Every structure is written in structure tokens, then in C-alpha cells.
mmCIF file of C-alpha atoms in Angstrom:
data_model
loop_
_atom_site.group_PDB
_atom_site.id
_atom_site.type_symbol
_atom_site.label_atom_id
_atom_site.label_comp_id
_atom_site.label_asym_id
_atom_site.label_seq_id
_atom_site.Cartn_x
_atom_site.Cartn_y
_atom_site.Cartn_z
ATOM 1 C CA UNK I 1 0.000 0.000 0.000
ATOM 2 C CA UNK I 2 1.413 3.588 -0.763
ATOM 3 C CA UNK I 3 0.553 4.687 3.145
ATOM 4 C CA UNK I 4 2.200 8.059 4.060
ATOM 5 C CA UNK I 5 1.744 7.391 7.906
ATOM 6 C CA UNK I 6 1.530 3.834 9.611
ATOM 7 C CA UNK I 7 0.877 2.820 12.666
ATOM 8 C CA UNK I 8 1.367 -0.652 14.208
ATOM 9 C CA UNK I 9 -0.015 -1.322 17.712
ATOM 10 C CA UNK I 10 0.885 1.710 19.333
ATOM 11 C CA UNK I 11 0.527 2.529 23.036
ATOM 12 C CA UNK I 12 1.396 5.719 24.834
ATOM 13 C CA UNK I 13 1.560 5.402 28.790
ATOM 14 C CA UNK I 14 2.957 8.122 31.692
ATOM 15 C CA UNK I 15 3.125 7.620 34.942
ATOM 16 C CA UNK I 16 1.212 9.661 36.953
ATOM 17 C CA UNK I 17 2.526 10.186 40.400
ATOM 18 C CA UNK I 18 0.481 12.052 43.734
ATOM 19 C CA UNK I 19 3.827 12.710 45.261
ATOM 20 C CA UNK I 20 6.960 14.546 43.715
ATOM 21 C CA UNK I 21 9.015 12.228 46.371
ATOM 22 C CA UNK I 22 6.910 9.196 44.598
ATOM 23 C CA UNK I 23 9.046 10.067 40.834
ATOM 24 C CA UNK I 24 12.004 9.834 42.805
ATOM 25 C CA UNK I 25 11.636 6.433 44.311
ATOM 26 C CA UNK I 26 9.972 5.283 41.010
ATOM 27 C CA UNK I 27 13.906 6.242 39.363
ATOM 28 C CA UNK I 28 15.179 3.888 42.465
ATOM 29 C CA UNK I 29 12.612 1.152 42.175
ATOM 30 C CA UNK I 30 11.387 1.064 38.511
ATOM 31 C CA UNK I 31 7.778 0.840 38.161
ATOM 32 C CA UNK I 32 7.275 0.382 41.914
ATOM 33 C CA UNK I 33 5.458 3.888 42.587
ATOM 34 C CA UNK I 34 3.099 5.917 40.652
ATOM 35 C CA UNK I 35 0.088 4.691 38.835
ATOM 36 C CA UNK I 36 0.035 3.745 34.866
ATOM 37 C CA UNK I 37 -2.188 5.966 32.949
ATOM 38 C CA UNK I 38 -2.761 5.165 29.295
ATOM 39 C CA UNK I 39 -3.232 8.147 26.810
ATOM 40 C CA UNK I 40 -3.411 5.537 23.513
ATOM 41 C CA UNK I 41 -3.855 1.827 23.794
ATOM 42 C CA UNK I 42 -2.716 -0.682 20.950
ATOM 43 C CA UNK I 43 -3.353 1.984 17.842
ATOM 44 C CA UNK I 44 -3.396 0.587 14.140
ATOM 45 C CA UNK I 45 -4.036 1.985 11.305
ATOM 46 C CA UNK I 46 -2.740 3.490 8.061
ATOM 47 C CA UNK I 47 -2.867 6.930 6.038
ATOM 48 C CA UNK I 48 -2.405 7.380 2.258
ATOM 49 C CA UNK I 49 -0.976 10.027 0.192
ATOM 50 C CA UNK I 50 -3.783 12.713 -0.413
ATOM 51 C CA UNK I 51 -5.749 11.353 3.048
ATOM 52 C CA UNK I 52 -7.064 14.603 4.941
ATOM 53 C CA UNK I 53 -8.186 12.718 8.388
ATOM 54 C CA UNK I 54 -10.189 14.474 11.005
ATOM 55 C CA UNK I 55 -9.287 13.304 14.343
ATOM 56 C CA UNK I 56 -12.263 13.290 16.513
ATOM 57 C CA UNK I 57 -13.395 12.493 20.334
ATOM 58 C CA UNK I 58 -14.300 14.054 23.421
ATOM 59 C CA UNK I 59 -12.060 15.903 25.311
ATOM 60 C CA UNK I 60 -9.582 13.519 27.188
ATOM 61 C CA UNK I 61 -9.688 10.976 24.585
ATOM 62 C CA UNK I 62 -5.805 11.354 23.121
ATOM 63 C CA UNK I 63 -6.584 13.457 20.725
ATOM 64 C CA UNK I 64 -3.303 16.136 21.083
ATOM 65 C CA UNK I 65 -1.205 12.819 22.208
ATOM 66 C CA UNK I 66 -2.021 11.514 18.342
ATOM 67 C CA UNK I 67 -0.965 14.630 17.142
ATOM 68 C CA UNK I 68 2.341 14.974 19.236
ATOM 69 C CA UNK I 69 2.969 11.162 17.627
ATOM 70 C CA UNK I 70 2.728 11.551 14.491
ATOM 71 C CA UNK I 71 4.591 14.644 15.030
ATOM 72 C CA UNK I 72 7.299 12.936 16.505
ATOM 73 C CA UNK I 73 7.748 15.271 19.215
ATOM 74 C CA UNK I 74 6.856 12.119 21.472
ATOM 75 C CA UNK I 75 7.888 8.491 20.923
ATOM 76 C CA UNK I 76 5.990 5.739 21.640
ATOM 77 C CA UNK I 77 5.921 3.676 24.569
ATOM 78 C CA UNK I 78 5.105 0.532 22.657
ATOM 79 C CA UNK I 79 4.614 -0.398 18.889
ATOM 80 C CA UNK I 80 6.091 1.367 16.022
ATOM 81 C CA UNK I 81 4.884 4.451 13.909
ATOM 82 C CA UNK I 82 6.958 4.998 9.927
ATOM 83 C CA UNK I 83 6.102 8.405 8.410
ATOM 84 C CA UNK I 84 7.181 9.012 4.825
ATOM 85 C CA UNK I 85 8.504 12.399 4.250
ATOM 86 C CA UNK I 86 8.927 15.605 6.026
ATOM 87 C CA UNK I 87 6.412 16.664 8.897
ATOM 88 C CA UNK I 88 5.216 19.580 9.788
ATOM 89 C CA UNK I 89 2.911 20.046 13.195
ATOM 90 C CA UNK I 90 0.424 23.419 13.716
ATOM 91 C CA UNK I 91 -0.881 23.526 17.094
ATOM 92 C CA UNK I 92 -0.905 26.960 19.438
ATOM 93 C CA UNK I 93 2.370 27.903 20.420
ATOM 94 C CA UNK I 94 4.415 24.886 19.810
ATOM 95 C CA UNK I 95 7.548 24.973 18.547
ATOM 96 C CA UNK I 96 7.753 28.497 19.333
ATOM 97 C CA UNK I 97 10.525 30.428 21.383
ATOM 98 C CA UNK I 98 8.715 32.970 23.657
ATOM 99 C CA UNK I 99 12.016 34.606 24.407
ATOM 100 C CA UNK I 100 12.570 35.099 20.643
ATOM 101 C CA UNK I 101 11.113 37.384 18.171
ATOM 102 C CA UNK I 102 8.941 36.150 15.850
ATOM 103 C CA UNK I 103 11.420 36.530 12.704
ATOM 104 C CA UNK I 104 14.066 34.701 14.763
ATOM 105 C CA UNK I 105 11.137 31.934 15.014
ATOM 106 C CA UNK I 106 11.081 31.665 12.110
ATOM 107 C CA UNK I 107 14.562 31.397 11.084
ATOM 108 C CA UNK I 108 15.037 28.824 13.942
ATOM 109 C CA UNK I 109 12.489 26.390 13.084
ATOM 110 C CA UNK I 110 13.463 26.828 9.478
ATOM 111 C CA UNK I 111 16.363 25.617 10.068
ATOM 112 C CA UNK I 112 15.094 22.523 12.376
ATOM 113 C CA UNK I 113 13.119 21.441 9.208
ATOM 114 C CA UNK I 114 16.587 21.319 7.182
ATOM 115 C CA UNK I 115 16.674 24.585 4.995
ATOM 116 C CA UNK I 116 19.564 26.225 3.970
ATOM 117 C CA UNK I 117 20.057 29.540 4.867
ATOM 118 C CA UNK I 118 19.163 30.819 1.545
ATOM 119 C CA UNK I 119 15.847 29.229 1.165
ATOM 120 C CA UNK I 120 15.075 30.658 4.960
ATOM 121 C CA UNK I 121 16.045 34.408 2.933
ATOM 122 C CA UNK I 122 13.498 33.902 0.135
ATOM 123 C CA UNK I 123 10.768 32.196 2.509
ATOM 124 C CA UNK I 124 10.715 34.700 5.223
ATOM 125 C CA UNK I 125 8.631 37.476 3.044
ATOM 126 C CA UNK I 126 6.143 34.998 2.566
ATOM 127 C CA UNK I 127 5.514 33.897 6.063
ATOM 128 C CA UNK I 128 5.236 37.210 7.629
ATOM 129 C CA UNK I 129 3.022 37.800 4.728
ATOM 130 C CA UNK I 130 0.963 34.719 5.474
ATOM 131 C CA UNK I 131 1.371 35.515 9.424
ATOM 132 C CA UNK I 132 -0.031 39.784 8.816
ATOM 133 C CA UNK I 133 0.887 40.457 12.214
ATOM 134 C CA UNK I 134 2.394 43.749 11.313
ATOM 135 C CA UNK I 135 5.170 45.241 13.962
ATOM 136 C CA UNK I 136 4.970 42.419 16.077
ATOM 137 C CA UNK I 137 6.826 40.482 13.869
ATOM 138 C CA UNK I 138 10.216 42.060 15.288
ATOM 139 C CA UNK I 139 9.157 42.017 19.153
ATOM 140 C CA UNK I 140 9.554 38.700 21.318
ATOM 141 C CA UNK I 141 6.984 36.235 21.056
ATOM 142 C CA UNK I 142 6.538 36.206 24.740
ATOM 143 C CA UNK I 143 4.165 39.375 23.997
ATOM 144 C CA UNK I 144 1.864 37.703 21.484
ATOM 145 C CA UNK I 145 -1.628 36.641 21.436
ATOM 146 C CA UNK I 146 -2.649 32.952 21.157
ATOM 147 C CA UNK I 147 -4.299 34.293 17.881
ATOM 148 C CA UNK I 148 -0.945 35.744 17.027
ATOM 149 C CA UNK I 149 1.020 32.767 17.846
ATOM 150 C CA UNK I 150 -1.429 30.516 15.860
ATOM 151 C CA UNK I 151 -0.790 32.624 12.637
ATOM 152 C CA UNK I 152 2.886 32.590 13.157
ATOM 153 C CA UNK I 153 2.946 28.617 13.275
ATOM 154 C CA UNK I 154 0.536 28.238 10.720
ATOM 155 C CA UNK I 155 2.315 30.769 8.232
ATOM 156 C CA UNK I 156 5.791 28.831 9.083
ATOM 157 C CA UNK I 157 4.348 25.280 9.122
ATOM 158 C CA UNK I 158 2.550 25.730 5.475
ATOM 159 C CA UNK I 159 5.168 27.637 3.479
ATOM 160 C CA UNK I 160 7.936 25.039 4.541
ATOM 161 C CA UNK I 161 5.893 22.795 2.061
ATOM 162 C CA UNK I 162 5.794 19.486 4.128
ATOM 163 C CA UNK I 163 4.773 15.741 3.403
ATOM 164 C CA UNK I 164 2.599 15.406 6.304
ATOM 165 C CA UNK I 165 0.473 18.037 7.787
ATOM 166 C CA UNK I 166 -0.926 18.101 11.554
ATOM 167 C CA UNK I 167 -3.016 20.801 12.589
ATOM 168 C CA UNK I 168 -4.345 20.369 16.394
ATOM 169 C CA UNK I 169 -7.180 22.694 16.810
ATOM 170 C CA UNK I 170 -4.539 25.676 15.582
ATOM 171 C CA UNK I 171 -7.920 26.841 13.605
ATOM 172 C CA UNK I 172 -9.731 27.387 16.761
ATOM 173 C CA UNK I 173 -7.805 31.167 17.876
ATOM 174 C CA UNK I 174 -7.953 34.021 15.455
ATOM 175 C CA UNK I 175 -10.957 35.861 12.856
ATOM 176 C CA UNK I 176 -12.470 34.340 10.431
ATOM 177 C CA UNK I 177 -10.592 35.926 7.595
ATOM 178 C CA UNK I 178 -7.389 34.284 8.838
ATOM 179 C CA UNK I 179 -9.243 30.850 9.449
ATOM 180 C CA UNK I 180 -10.675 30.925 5.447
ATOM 181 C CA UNK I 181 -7.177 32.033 4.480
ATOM 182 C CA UNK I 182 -5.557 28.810 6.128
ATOM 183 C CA UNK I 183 -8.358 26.620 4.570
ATOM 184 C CA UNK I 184 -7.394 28.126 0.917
ATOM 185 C CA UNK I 185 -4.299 27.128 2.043
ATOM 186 C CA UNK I 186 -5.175 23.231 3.191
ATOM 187 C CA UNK I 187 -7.426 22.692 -0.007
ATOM 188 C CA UNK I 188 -4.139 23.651 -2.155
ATOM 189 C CA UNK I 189 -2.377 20.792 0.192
ATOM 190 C CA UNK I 190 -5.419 18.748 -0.582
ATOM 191 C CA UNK I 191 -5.037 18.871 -4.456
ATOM 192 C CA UNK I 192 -1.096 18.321 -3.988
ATOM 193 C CA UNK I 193 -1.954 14.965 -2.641
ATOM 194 C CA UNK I 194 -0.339 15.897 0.696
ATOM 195 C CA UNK I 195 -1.513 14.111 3.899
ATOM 196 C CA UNK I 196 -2.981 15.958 6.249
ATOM 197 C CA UNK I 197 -4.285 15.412 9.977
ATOM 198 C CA UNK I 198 -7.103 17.623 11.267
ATOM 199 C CA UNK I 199 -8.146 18.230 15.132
ATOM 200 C CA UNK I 200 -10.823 20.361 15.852
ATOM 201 C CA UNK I 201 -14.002 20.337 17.997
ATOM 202 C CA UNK I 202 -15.664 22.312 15.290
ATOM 203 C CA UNK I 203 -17.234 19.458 13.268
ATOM 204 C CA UNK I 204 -18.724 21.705 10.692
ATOM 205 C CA UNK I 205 -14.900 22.375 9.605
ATOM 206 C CA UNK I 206 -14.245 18.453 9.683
ATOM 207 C CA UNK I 207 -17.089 17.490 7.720
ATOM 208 C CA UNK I 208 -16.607 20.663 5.468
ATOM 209 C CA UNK I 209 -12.679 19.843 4.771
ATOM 210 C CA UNK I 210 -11.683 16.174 5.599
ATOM 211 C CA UNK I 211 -12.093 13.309 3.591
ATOM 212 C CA UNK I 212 -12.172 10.891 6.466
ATOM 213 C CA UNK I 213 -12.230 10.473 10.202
ATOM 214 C CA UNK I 214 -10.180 8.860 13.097
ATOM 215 C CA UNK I 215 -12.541 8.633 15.922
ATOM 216 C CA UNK I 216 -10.778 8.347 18.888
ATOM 217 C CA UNK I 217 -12.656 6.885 22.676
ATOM 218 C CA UNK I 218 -10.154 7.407 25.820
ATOM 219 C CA UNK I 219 -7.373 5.936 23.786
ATOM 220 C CA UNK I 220 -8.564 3.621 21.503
ATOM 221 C CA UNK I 221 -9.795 3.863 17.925
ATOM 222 C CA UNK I 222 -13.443 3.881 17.935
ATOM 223 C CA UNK I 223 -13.995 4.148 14.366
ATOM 224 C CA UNK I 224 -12.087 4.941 11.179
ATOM 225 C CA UNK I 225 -12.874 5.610 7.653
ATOM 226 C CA UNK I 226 -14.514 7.809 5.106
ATOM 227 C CA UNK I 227 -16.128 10.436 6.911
ATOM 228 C CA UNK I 228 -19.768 10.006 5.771
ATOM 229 C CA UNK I 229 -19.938 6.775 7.528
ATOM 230 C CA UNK I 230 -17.966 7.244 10.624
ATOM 231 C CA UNK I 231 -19.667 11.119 11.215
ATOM 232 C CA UNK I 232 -23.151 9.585 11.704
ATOM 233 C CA UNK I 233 -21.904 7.333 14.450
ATOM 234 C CA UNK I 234 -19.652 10.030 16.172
ATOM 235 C CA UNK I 235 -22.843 12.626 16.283
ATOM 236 C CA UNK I 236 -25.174 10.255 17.324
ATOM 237 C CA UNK I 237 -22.994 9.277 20.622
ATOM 238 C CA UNK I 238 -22.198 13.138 20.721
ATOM 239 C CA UNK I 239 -25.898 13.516 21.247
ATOM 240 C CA UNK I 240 -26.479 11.111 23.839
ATOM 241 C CA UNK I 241 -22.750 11.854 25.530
ATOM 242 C CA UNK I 242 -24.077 15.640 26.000
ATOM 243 C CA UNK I 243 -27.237 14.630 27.045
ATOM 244 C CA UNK I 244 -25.695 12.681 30.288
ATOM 245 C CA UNK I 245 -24.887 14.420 33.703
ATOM 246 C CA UNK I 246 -21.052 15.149 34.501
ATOM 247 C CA UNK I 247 -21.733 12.072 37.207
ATOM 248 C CA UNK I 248 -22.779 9.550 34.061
ATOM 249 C CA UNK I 249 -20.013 11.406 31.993
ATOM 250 C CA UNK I 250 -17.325 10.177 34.458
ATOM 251 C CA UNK I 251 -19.125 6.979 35.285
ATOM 252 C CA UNK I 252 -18.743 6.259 31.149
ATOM 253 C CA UNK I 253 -15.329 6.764 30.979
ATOM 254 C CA UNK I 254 -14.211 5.317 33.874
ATOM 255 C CA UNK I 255 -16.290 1.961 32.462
ATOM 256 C CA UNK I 256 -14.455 2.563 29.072
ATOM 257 C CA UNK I 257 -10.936 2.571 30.814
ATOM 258 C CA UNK I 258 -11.381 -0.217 32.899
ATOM 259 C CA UNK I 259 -12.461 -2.258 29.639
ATOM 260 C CA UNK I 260 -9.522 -0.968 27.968
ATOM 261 C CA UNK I 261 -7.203 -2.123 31.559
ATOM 262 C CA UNK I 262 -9.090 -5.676 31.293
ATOM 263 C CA UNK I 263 -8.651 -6.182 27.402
ATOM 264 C CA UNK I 264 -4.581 -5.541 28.840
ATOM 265 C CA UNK I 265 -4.516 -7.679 31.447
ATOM 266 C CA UNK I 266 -5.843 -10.226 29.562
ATOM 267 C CA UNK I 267 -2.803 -9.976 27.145
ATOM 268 C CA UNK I 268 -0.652 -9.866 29.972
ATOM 269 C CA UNK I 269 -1.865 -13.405 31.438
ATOM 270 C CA UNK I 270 -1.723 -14.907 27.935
ATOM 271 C CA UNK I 271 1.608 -13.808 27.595
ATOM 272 C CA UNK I 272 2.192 -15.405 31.210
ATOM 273 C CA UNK I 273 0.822 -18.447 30.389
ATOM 274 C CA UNK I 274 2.924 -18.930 27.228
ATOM 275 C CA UNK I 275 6.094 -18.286 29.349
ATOM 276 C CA UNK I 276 4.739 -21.196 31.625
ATOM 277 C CA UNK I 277 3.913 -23.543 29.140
ATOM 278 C CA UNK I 278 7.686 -23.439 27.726
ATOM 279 C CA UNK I 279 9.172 -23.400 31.306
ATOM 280 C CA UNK I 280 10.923 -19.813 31.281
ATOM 281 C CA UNK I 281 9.947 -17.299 33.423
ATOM 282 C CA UNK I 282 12.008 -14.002 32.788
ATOM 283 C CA UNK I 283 10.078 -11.790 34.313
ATOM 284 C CA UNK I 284 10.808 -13.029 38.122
ATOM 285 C CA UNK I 285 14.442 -12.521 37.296
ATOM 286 C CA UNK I 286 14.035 -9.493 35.322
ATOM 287 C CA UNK I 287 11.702 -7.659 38.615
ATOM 288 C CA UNK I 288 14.743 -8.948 40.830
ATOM 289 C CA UNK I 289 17.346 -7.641 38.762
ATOM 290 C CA UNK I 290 15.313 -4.460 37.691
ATOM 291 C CA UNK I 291 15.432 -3.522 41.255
ATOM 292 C CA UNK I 292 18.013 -4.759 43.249
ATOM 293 C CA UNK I 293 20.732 -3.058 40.975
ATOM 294 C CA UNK I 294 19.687 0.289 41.419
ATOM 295 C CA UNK I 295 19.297 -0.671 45.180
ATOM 296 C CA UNK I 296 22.562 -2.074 45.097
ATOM 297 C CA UNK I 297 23.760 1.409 43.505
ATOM 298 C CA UNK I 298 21.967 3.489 45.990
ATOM 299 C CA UNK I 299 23.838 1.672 49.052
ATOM 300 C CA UNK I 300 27.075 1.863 47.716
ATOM 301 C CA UNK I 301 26.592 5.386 47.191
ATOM 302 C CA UNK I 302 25.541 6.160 50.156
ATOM 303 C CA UNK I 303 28.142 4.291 52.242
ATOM 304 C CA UNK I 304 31.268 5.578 50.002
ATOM 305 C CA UNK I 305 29.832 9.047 50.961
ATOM 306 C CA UNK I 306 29.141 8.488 54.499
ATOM 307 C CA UNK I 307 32.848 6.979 54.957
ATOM 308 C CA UNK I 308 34.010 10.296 53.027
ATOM 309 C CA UNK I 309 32.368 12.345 55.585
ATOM 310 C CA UNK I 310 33.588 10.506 58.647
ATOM 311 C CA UNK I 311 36.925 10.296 57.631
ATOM 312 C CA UNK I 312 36.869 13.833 56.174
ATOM 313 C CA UNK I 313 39.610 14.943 58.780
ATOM 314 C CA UNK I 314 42.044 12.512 57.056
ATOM 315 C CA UNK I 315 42.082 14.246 53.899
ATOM 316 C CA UNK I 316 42.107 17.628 55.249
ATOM 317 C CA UNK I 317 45.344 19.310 54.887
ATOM 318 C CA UNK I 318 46.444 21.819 58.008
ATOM 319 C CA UNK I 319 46.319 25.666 56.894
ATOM 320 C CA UNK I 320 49.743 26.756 57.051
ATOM 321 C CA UNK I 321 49.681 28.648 60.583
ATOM 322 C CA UNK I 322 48.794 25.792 62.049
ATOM 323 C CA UNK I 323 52.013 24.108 60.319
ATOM 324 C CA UNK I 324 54.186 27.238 61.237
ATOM 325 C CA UNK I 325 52.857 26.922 65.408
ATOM 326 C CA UNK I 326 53.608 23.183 65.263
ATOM 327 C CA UNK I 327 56.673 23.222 64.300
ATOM 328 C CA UNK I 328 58.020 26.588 66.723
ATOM 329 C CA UNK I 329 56.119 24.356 69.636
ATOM 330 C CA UNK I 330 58.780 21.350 68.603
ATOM 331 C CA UNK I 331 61.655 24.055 68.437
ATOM 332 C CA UNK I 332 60.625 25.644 72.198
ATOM 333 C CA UNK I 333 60.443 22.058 73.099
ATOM 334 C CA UNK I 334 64.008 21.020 72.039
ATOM 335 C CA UNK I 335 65.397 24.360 73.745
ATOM 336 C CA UNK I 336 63.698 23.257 77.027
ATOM 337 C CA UNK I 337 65.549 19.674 76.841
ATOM 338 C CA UNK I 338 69.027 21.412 75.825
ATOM 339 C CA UNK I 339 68.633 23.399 78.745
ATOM 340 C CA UNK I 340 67.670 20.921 81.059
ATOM 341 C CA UNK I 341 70.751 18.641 79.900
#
């Protein structure tokens, strides 16, 4: 297949910890502290050439941590993701330097994209073009407007000309005139046969630009394909979602997760039970090993230091008064035995 993006069972997981003392054991004891929380749970699927994709779901559902994927700006935990050609990633204020003006932005991710310094020269006219955000162009981008900072990264991200497009919800700040303006710009993508990922809670711009849809459920694919059968289904739960109390809301996803943790823990005891069956059982070796060497670390440092300290005194050397009295106490001493003899 001539796929632009592929994914193969990915999973994103962080650890969420209650404690800041709890990420610090967790470095000592690996996986001993903190609780697993799954953003994206065993994700296939594939994107051709000329595929614009609307990623949709409720908030919470992994939406941004899709995005930041197949952005590469995060890696995946588990499973493996191939992109084909250069990406580019729109999203409000990423990527940008606040302590930076926005022409050194420009210059700077230019450069992170691989252009030479002469194609930055001849493409920086036409981004602040794009970007119309007069003066502020030369003042640091600390100073900026989230609408301001969206046109920036849009006008940079679409006149680098890139493979793969993501835009998460980057359409959502600014006036409407801007908003057509990027669309123009999109639809020109669009006819290039350039993939492109769209995230946006405004479903009229889904329907109106995307050719299909990624429906995304607290980290697990849902529903994907052409967008006049999977939109049906997504504003038909929509409905009922919206009509539920913030109690049911909770009480849904909390049932949805805990499917998702059963589904894993049923792949966990298969895997267990294979291990069984052939008589090996890494994993009591590898938890032994995973944790007593750091231990083991952690004691020797601590009693190499704590001998340092005692013995501190041993390493000292004397200032040199204390060498100069010492040694005219042994002369007055010597004087004191001449005399006496």
C-alpha cells in the first residue's frame, strides 16, 4: 500500500505520580510507585498520500497525544509508527521560542526542518506575509496573542511545504478571515496529494474539509474511515454523551478505561501463560534484577559518601599557621631539653 503514515499497535503510557518524592523512588525502584495511565492503547491503522483525516473524540480521549505522535515530538511507549517524508505540526504555540522574536522563530524552526540559509532568505517574506501580524513580527513572542502565535505557526508550518500536515485545533484562535485564508491554504495541500491530519471540535470544519475520520474513545480507535460513515456514528454518541450528567459522563469513561485495563490484562496473562507452558519465566528474574541493581547502587553510594564524611579529617590538609605553630612548639620544646641537659 502507498501509506504516508503507519501505525502498528501503538501505546502511549505516563506515569502519573500524587507525590513529587513518589518520581524519585519510582527512578530507584522502577515501576514500583506511581500509577500507569494510558493516553493511547494498541493503535493501528494506516494513512495514504492525499488522506485529509479528522481526528475526533471528546475531550480527554488522546486526541493532542495523536498529534504529538505523528509529530514525533513524542515516541511511543510501545509499537512502532513509519512516516514518509517531512512533517510539519500546527498547534498553538508549539515549537515556538517565547524569548525570541517572531522573525528569529522563524529562522530557527526553518532551520530545524533542514533549509539552507538561503531558502530561509526567500521564505521569510512569505511567512510574515501569510502571518499579517504587522510590527509584532520584530518584538519577542513572549508578547503575542494565542491568535498571534497561531498565525505565526501556521504561516511557518505551510510555506515550509511538508509531506505530512498536523493541525491540532490551531484553527480554533484568530478571525475568520485568517481561518478561510488557512483553509485556501489546506485545499491547495489537498489537491497536492499531501496528507494531512485535522483536530478540531468544530465538526462543521471536519465534515466541510476532511475526507475521512479517526474517531478516537479514551485511547482507543473507535472508528475509522470515510467520513460520511464514521460522522453519523460520532454525532449520534455526541448527542447522547451531551445529554448525560457530569456524574454519568465520568461513570462512562471510567467503564471505558477499565475495559480498555481488562482487554490488557488479559494480554498480559496470555503472555504469562505462554512463558509457563515453555518453562521460562524471565520476568521473576528481570523484577529482581530491575530492582536490586539500582538498590545495590543506591547503598554503595551512600556508604562511600558516608565513609568520606567521617573520615573527612584525614584528607584535610592543616592551613599553614597551624604548620608554622607546630613546628616553633617542637623548636621551644628542644630548647627546654638542651637546657635541662
Amino acid at each position: 500500500m502507498n501509506y504516508s503514515v503507519k501505525f502498528h499497535n501503538v501505546t502511549k503510557k505516563y506515569k502519573m505520580h500524587s507525590k513529587s518524592s513518589d518520581k524519585l523512588k519510582d527512578i530507584i525502584y522502577p515501576g514500583g510507585f506511581g500509577e500507569d495511565f494510558y493516553a493511547l492503547r494498541n493503535l493501528s491503522f494506516e494513512a495514504q498520500k492525499g488522506d485529509v483525516i479528522g481526528i475526533i473524540g471528546v475531550n480527554g480521549s488522546g486526541k493532542s497525544t495523536m498529534s504529538n505522535l505523528i509529530a514525533g515530538i513524542t515516541p511511543p511507549t510501545v509499537g512502532t509508527i513509519d512516516i514518509k517524508g517531512k512533517i510539519s505540526l500546527i498547534a498553538i504555540a508549539v515549537g515556538l521560542n517565547n524569548q525570541l522574536t517572531g522573525r528569529e522563530n522563524i529562522e530557527l524552526k526553518c532551520l530545524m526542518m533542514g533549509l539552507s540559509k538561503d531558502e530561509i532568505q526567500t521564505l521569510t517574506p512569505e511567512i510574515i506575509e501569510f502571518a499579517d501580524i504587522g510590527k509584532f513580527i520584530d518584538m519577542p513572542v513572549k508578547k503575542y496573542s494565542s491568535g498571534m502565535k497561531s498565525r505565526l505557526g501556521f504561516a511557518i508550518s505551510v510555506n515550509i511545504n511538508p509531506d505530512v500536515l498536523v493541525i491540532d485545533e490551531a484553527l480554533s484562535v484568530g478571525d475568520q478571515t485568517f481561518t478561510d485564508k488557512c483553509l485556501k491554504r489546506m485545499n491547495e495541500f489537498k489537491e497536492q496529494g499531501k496528507t494531512i491530519f485535522f483536530v478540531s471540535h468544530s465538526l462543521g470544519q471536519v465534515k466541510q474539509f476532511c475526507t475521512k475520520a479517526l474517531w478516537i474513545e479514551y485511547g482507543e480507535i473507535k472508528d475509522y474511515g470515510l467520513m460520511q460513515d464514521v460522522m453519523p456514528k460520532y454525532e449520534q454518541f455526541l448527542k447522547e454523551y451531551r445529554a448525560m450528567s457530569k456524574e454519568e459522563q465520568q461513570k462512562f469513561k471510567e467503564e471505558a478505561q477499565r475495559k480498555q485495563a481488562g482487554q490488557e490484562m488479559k494480554q498480559e496473562d496470555a503472555k504469562a501463560l505462554d512463558i509457563a507452558h515453555t518453562g521460562l519465566n524471565p520476568r521473576k528474574r528481570k523484577k529482581k534484577k530491575k530492582y536490586m541493581i539500582p538498590l545495590a547502587g543506591l547503598v554503595l553510594c551512600i556508604g562511600v559518601g558516608s565513609t568520606a564524611y567521617l573520615k573527612k579529617d584525614l584528607f584535610v590538609q592543616p592551613p599553614q599557621a597551624e604548620v608554622e605553630s607546630k613546628k616553633k612548639q617542637v623548636s621551644n620544646e628542644k630548647k627546654k631539653i638542651h637546657w635541662r641537659i
